[in-house]
Coordinates of C-alpha atoms in Angstrom, one line a residue:
Chain D
M1 CA 11.7 29.6 -40.8
K2 CA 9.8 28.8 -37.7
R3 CA 11.2 25.3 -37.8
L4 CA 14.8 26.4 -38.1
P5 CA 15.6 26.4 -34.4
A6 CA 14.2 22.9 -34.0
V7 CA 16.2 21.7 -37.0
L8 CA 19.4 23.3 -35.6
A9 CA 18.7 21.7 -32.2
L10 CA 18.2 18.3 -33.8
L11 CA 21.5 18.6 -35.8
A12 CA 23.3 19.7 -32.6
L13 CA 21.9 16.7 -30.8
I14 CA 23.0 14.3 -33.6
G15 CA 26.4 15.9 -33.7
G16 CA 26.7 15.6 -29.9
A17 CA 25.7 11.9 -30.1
L18 CA 28.3 11.3 -32.8
V19 CA 31.0 13.0 -30.7
L20 CA 30.0 10.9 -27.7
H21 CA 30.0 7.7 -29.8
L22 CA 33.5 8.4 -31.2
T23 CA 35.0 9.3 -27.8
K24 CA 33.4 6.7 -25.6
P25 CA 35.7 4.5 -23.6
S26 CA 36.7 1.2 -25.2
D27 CA 36.0 -2.1 -23.5
E28 CA 39.7 -2.1 -22.5
D29 CA 39.2 1.2 -20.8
L30 CA 36.0 0.1 -19.0
Q31 CA 37.2 -3.4 -18.0
G32 CA 40.9 -3.2 -18.1
P33 CA 43.5 -3.1 -15.3
F34 CA 44.8 -0.1 -13.5
V35 CA 48.4 -0.3 -14.6
T36 CA 51.4 0.9 -12.5
Y37 CA 54.7 1.0 -14.4
A38 CA 57.8 -0.3 -12.8
G39 CA 61.5 0.4 -13.5
F40 CA 64.6 -1.0 -12.0
G41 CA 65.5 -0.3 -8.4
E42 CA 62.2 1.2 -7.3
Q43 CA 59.4 -0.5 -5.4
V44 CA 56.0 -0.1 -6.9
E45 CA 52.6 -1.1 -5.5
G46 CA 49.4 -2.4 -7.0
R47 CA 46.3 -3.0 -5.0
D48 CA 47.7 -6.1 -3.3
L49 CA 51.1 -6.7 -4.8
T50 CA 54.5 -5.0 -4.4
W51 CA 57.4 -5.4 -6.8
E52 CA 60.9 -4.2 -7.1
A53 CA 62.9 -5.3 -10.1
E54 CA 66.7 -5.5 -9.7
Y55 CA 68.0 -6.9 -12.9
A56 CA 66.9 -8.5 -16.2
Y57 CA 69.1 -10.5 -18.6
L58 CA 68.9 -13.2 -21.3
A59 CA 70.5 -16.6 -21.1
D60 CA 71.0 -19.6 -23.4
R61 CA 71.0 -22.0 -20.4
L62 CA 69.9 -21.7 -16.8
T63 CA 71.1 -23.7 -13.9
A64 CA 69.8 -24.3 -10.3
P65 CA 70.8 -26.9 -7.8
G66 CA 69.9 -30.2 -9.4
W67 CA 68.5 -28.7 -12.6
T68 CA 69.8 -27.4 -15.9
G69 CA 67.5 -25.6 -18.2
E70 CA 68.3 -26.2 -21.9
T71 CA 66.1 -24.5 -24.5
D72 CA 65.9 -24.1 -28.2
G73 CA 64.8 -20.6 -27.6
I74 CA 66.1 -18.0 -25.1
W75 CA 65.6 -17.5 -21.4
L76 CA 64.5 -14.1 -20.2
V77 CA 65.2 -13.7 -16.4
I78 CA 63.9 -10.9 -14.3
E79 CA 65.3 -10.8 -10.7
G80 CA 63.5 -8.8 -8.0
T81 CA 61.4 -8.9 -4.9
I82 CA 57.7 -9.5 -4.9
G83 CA 55.3 -9.2 -2.0
S84 CA 51.6 -9.3 -1.0
K85 CA 50.1 -6.5 1.0
L86 CA 46.9 -7.8 2.4
G87 CA 46.4 -11.6 2.1
I88 CA 47.8 -14.8 0.7
T89 CA 48.0 -14.6 -3.1
T90 CA 49.6 -16.4 -6.0
P91 CA 50.7 -13.8 -8.5
D92 CA 50.4 -14.4 -12.3
V93 CA 53.5 -13.2 -14.1
S94 CA 53.7 -13.1 -17.9
V95 CA 55.5 -11.4 -20.7
R96 CA 53.7 -10.0 -23.7
V97 CA 55.6 -9.9 -27.0
G98 CA 53.4 -8.4 -29.6
E99 CA 50.2 -10.3 -29.5
R100 CA 51.7 -13.4 -27.9
I101 CA 51.7 -13.9 -24.1
Y102 CA 54.3 -16.2 -22.4
E103 CA 53.7 -17.2 -18.8
A104 CA 56.6 -17.4 -16.4
S105 CA 58.1 -20.9 -16.7
D106 CA 57.6 -23.5 -14.0
R107 CA 60.4 -25.7 -15.4
P108 CA 62.9 -24.5 -12.8
G109 CA 60.5 -25.6 -10.0
D110 CA 61.5 -24.2 -6.6
A111 CA 64.3 -22.2 -8.2
V112 CA 62.0 -19.4 -9.3
L113 CA 59.4 -17.2 -7.7
G114 CA 55.8 -18.0 -8.1
D115 CA 54.7 -19.7 -4.9
S116 CA 52.0 -18.2 -2.8
L117 CA 52.9 -15.0 -1.0
D118 CA 51.9 -14.2 2.6
A119 CA 50.9 -10.7 3.5
G120 CA 53.9 -8.6 4.5
L121 CA 56.5 -11.3 3.8
P122 CA 58.1 -10.5 0.4
Q123 CA 60.1 -13.0 -1.5
A124 CA 63.3 -12.3 -3.4
G125 CA 64.4 -14.3 -6.4
A126 CA 63.7 -14.5 -10.2
F127 CA 61.1 -15.2 -12.8
A128 CA 62.2 -17.0 -15.9
F129 CA 60.5 -16.9 -19.3
E130 CA 61.2 -19.2 -22.2
L131 CA 60.9 -17.2 -25.4
P132 CA 61.5 -18.1 -29.0
R133 CA 64.9 -16.9 -30.2
S134 CA 63.2 -15.1 -33.1
V135 CA 62.0 -12.3 -30.8
L136 CA 65.5 -11.0 -30.5
E137 CA 65.5 -10.2 -34.2
S138 CA 61.9 -8.8 -34.3
E139 CA 60.7 -5.3 -33.8
E140 CA 58.4 -6.6 -31.1
G141 CA 61.5 -7.6 -29.1
T142 CA 62.3 -4.0 -28.5
H143 CA 59.1 -3.4 -26.6
V144 CA 58.2 -6.4 -24.4
T145 CA 55.9 -5.9 -21.5
A146 CA 56.2 -8.0 -18.3
R147 CA 53.1 -8.0 -16.2
I148 CA 52.6 -9.0 -12.6
A149 CA 49.0 -9.3 -11.4
N150 CA 46.6 -11.3 -9.3
G151 CA 45.3 -13.2 -12.3
F152 CA 45.8 -14.0 -16.0
R153 CA 42.9 -11.8 -17.2
V154 CA 42.9 -8.7 -15.0
R155 CA 39.5 -6.9 -14.9
L156 CA 39.2 -3.7 -13.0
D157 CA 42.1 -4.6 -10.7
S158 CA 45.7 -3.4 -10.5
A159 CA 48.6 -4.7 -12.6
I160 CA 52.3 -3.9 -12.5
D161 CA 53.9 -3.6 -15.9
M162 CA 57.6 -3.4 -16.9
V163 CA 58.6 -2.5 -20.4
L164 CA 61.8 -4.1 -21.6
D165 CA 63.9 -3.8 -24.7
L166 CA 65.3 -7.4 -25.1
T167 CA 68.0 -6.2 -27.6
Q168 CA 69.5 -4.0 -24.8
L169 CA 69.8 -6.7 -22.1
D170 CA 72.9 -8.6 -21.1
H171 CA 73.1 -11.9 -22.9
R172 CA 74.8 -14.7 -21.0
G173 CA 75.7 -18.2 -22.1
T174 CA 74.9 -19.9 -18.8
A175 CA 73.3 -18.2 -15.8
A176 CA 72.6 -19.5 -12.3
L177 CA 69.2 -18.7 -10.9
P178 CA 69.3 -17.1 -7.4
Q179 CA 67.7 -19.2 -4.8
P180 CA 64.3 -17.7 -3.8
G181 CA 64.0 -16.6 -0.2
M182 CA 62.3 -14.3 2.1
A183 CA 63.4 -10.7 1.7
T184 CA 63.6 -8.2 4.5
P185 CA 59.9 -7.4 5.3
Chain F
M1 CA 13.1 30.5 -15.2
S2 CA 9.4 30.8 -15.3
R3 CA 9.4 29.0 -18.7
F4 CA 11.3 26.1 -17.1
R5 CA 8.9 25.9 -14.1
G6 CA 6.0 25.8 -16.5
W7 CA 7.6 23.0 -18.5
A8 CA 8.4 21.1 -15.3
R9 CA 4.9 21.5 -14.0
R10 CA 3.4 20.2 -17.3
N11 CA 5.7 17.2 -17.3
L12 CA 5.8 16.6 -13.5
W13 CA 4.6 13.0 -13.7
T14 CA 7.0 12.1 -16.4
I15 CA 9.9 13.5 -14.4
V16 CA 8.7 11.6 -11.3
A17 CA 8.4 8.4 -13.2
L18 CA 11.9 8.8 -14.7
V19 CA 13.4 9.4 -11.3
V20 CA 11.6 6.4 -9.7
L21 CA 12.4 4.1 -12.7
G22 CA 16.1 5.2 -12.7
T23 CA 16.5 4.6 -9.0
A24 CA 14.8 1.3 -9.3
S25 CA 17.0 0.2 -12.2
V26 CA 20.2 1.0 -10.2
V27 CA 18.9 -0.9 -7.1
Y28 CA 17.9 -3.8 -9.3
A29 CA 21.2 -3.9 -11.1
F30 CA 23.3 -4.1 -7.8
A31 CA 20.8 -6.0 -5.6
F32 CA 22.1 -9.4 -6.7
D33 CA 25.8 -8.6 -6.2
W34 CA 25.0 -6.9 -2.8
R35 CA 23.1 -10.0 -1.6
E36 CA 25.9 -12.3 -2.8
Y37 CA 28.5 -10.3 -1.0
Q38 CA 26.5 -10.2 2.2
E39 CA 25.8 -13.9 2.2
R40 CA 29.1 -15.3 1.0
T41 CA 31.5 -13.3 3.1
P42 CA 31.7 -13.1 6.9
T43 CA 29.7 -10.0 7.3
Q44 CA 28.1 -11.0 10.6
P45 CA 31.1 -11.7 12.9
V46 CA 30.6 -12.3 16.6
D47 CA 33.4 -11.1 18.9
V48 CA 34.6 -13.7 21.5
P49 CA 36.9 -12.3 24.2
R50 CA 39.8 -14.4 25.4
G51 CA 38.7 -17.1 27.8
E52 CA 35.1 -17.2 26.5
V53 CA 33.5 -19.8 24.2
G54 CA 32.1 -18.9 20.8
T55 CA 29.4 -20.9 19.0
L56 CA 29.3 -21.3 15.3
G57 CA 26.4 -23.4 14.2
A58 CA 26.3 -26.2 16.8
A59 CA 30.1 -26.2 17.3
R60 CA 32.0 -24.4 20.0
F61 CA 35.4 -22.6 19.8
Q62 CA 37.7 -21.3 22.5
V63 CA 41.3 -20.0 22.3
E64 CA 43.2 -22.2 24.8
E65 CA 46.7 -20.8 24.3
I66 CA 48.5 -18.1 22.4
V67 CA 52.3 -18.0 22.1
Y68 CA 54.0 -15.1 20.3
L69 CA 57.6 -15.7 19.3
E70 CA 59.4 -12.6 18.0
G71 CA 62.2 -13.4 15.6
D72 CA 64.2 -10.4 16.8
S73 CA 64.3 -11.6 20.4
D74 CA 66.4 -14.2 22.3
E75 CA 63.4 -16.4 22.6
G76 CA 62.6 -16.2 18.9
R77 CA 66.2 -17.0 18.0
R78 CA 66.2 -19.9 20.4
Y79 CA 63.2 -21.5 18.5
G80 CA 64.5 -20.7 15.1
V81 CA 62.1 -17.9 14.1
A82 CA 63.5 -15.9 11.1
E83 CA 64.7 -12.4 11.6
G84 CA 62.1 -9.8 10.7
T85 CA 59.2 -12.1 11.3
D86 CA 57.1 -13.3 14.3
V87 CA 55.4 -16.6 14.7
L88 CA 52.0 -16.7 16.5
I89 CA 51.1 -20.2 17.7
A90 CA 47.5 -20.6 18.6
G91 CA 45.8 -23.5 20.3
V92 CA 42.1 -23.5 19.7
R93 CA 39.8 -26.0 21.4
V94 CA 37.1 -27.2 19.0
T95 CA 34.0 -28.9 20.2
P96 CA 32.2 -30.3 17.1
D97 CA 28.4 -30.6 16.9
P98 CA 27.6 -33.1 19.7
E99 CA 24.7 -34.5 17.7
G100 CA 26.6 -34.8 14.4
T101 CA 27.4 -38.1 12.7
E102 CA 30.1 -39.3 10.4
D103 CA 28.0 -38.0 7.5
D104 CA 28.2 -34.5 8.9
Y105 CA 31.7 -33.6 7.9
V106 CA 31.8 -29.8 8.1
I107 CA 35.0 -27.9 7.5
C108 CA 36.0 -24.7 9.2
D109 CA 38.9 -22.3 8.6
I110 CA 40.8 -20.3 11.2
Y111 CA 42.7 -17.4 9.8
L112 CA 44.7 -14.7 11.6
H113 CA 43.6 -11.1 10.9
A114 CA 45.4 -8.0 12.0
P115 CA 45.2 -4.3 11.1
S116 CA 47.9 -2.6 9.0
P117 CA 48.3 0.9 7.4
D118 CA 47.2 -0.7 4.1
G119 CA 44.1 -2.3 5.5
E120 CA 43.3 -5.5 7.4
R121 CA 45.7 -8.3 6.6
E122 CA 45.0 -12.0 6.6
W123 CA 47.3 -15.0 7.1
W124 CA 46.5 -18.7 6.8
G125 CA 48.1 -21.0 9.3
S126 CA 50.8 -23.4 8.2
T127 CA 50.2 -27.1 8.5
S128 CA 53.7 -27.7 9.9
N129 CA 55.6 -26.2 12.8
P130 CA 58.0 -23.6 11.3
T131 CA 59.9 -23.4 14.6
S132 CA 61.5 -25.7 17.1
Y133 CA 59.0 -24.6 19.7
P134 CA 57.5 -27.8 21.2
G135 CA 54.2 -28.7 19.6
D136 CA 52.5 -30.8 16.9
E137 CA 54.8 -31.3 13.9
M138 CA 51.9 -31.5 11.4
N139 CA 48.3 -30.3 11.6
P140 CA 45.3 -30.7 9.4
F141 CA 44.9 -27.9 6.8
S142 CA 41.4 -27.0 8.1
C143 CA 39.4 -27.8 11.2
Q144 CA 36.4 -30.1 11.3
M145 CA 33.3 -29.1 13.3
G146 CA 30.6 -31.5 12.1
Y147 CA 31.0 -34.5 14.5
G148 CA 33.4 -36.3 16.8
P149 CA 35.1 -35.6 20.1
E150 CA 36.5 -32.2 21.1
Y151 CA 40.1 -31.5 20.2
V152 CA 42.7 -28.8 20.3
I153 CA 44.0 -27.7 16.9
Q154 CA 47.4 -26.0 16.9
L155 CA 48.0 -23.4 14.2
Y156 CA 51.2 -21.6 13.2
Y157 CA 51.1 -18.1 11.6
T158 CA 54.2 -16.5 10.3
V159 CA 53.8 -12.7 10.1
P160 CA 56.1 -9.7 9.6
A161 CA 57.6 -8.4 12.9
G162 CA 54.9 -6.8 14.9
G163 CA 52.3 -7.7 12.3
A164 CA 49.9 -9.6 14.6
V165 CA 49.4 -6.7 17.0
G166 CA 45.7 -6.0 17.5
G167 CA 44.8 -9.2 15.6
Y168 CA 42.2 -11.9 16.1
L169 CA 41.5 -15.4 14.8
Q170 CA 38.6 -15.5 12.4
V171 CA 36.6 -18.8 12.3
T172 CA 34.4 -19.4 9.3
S173 CA 32.6 -22.3 7.7
P174 CA 31.1 -22.3 4.3
E175 CA 28.0 -23.8 5.9
E176 CA 27.6 -21.0 8.4
L177 CA 28.4 -17.9 6.3
P178 CA 27.8 -15.0 6.7
R179 CA 28.2 -15.8 10.4
A180 CA 31.8 -16.0 11.8
L181 CA 33.6 -15.8 15.0
R182 CA 36.4 -13.4 16.0
L183 CA 38.5 -15.0 18.7
Y184 CA 40.6 -12.5 20.6

């Protein structure tokens, strides 16, 4: 009986350690980004980036001066205004569909956003993503996440996410990309 | 309470050792990153008032001319500065190391820094003249301070309207970090 308190204390310690182990933060929690979620028509800020989405749509074909973008898949276009708060930066913009990640296409060249941004001088235009057509019929297509960040693998830095349901977006045959340009600072 | 004091007194040296070792572990874990940060960023800037000459390594730097064109002014519109922006044109006289040779090619960067509500902002100069203001059409991307005759480098910084107020030109060279010059 004299050892009972010690045994109980030991069991309590083991139980506490087990609870700690089961509730400890995951690597994603410890190393992952600080995410800010964006909607349409509202400006959101990360540590160094600002973003305001205006519109998103799907298109079978994109056009820009001197360029026509044919694809076997489908184009996802997100129009908006992106800015840098503190210094020159080249944002990384991607779309996650399930486990697959698609980087913003550079096929349209100067007709899309993606060049370096100077502090306080936001750019308005569009990002275009070339996706397989099958995503429109998949469950994953209803919950697609577009991410805007300072790098591809964001560790302990901010990221701006937009959740899109591709099945609810306008679907155009041919769409003209807006010419990127400086937005009102 | 007296039981705790008794326990603490009996284990005094163990507690002291744990505190010392814990503190030393934290210092050791961050010492490398702290030293890297201190040595690879311009943490030792020297302020150089307008009209004076600053020395970085064996090279000398002096602001020769600053022109500030506001896009929302008649002058800015005349020179084609975009609405909502200002263009700061800086002429910086660079006197490279007088004892340098052609093997001593040392680059330096001149960035514009200015305060803002979000924190200090930084702009890189453009290599081409974004205005019709008279000046060099093209400039080198970075300056050279290792050898050669002195020269004036003209740099163009496009900033949001009013963004350059209270700013300075920061001169750095990878060879000289963490030292840097702040030309006002």
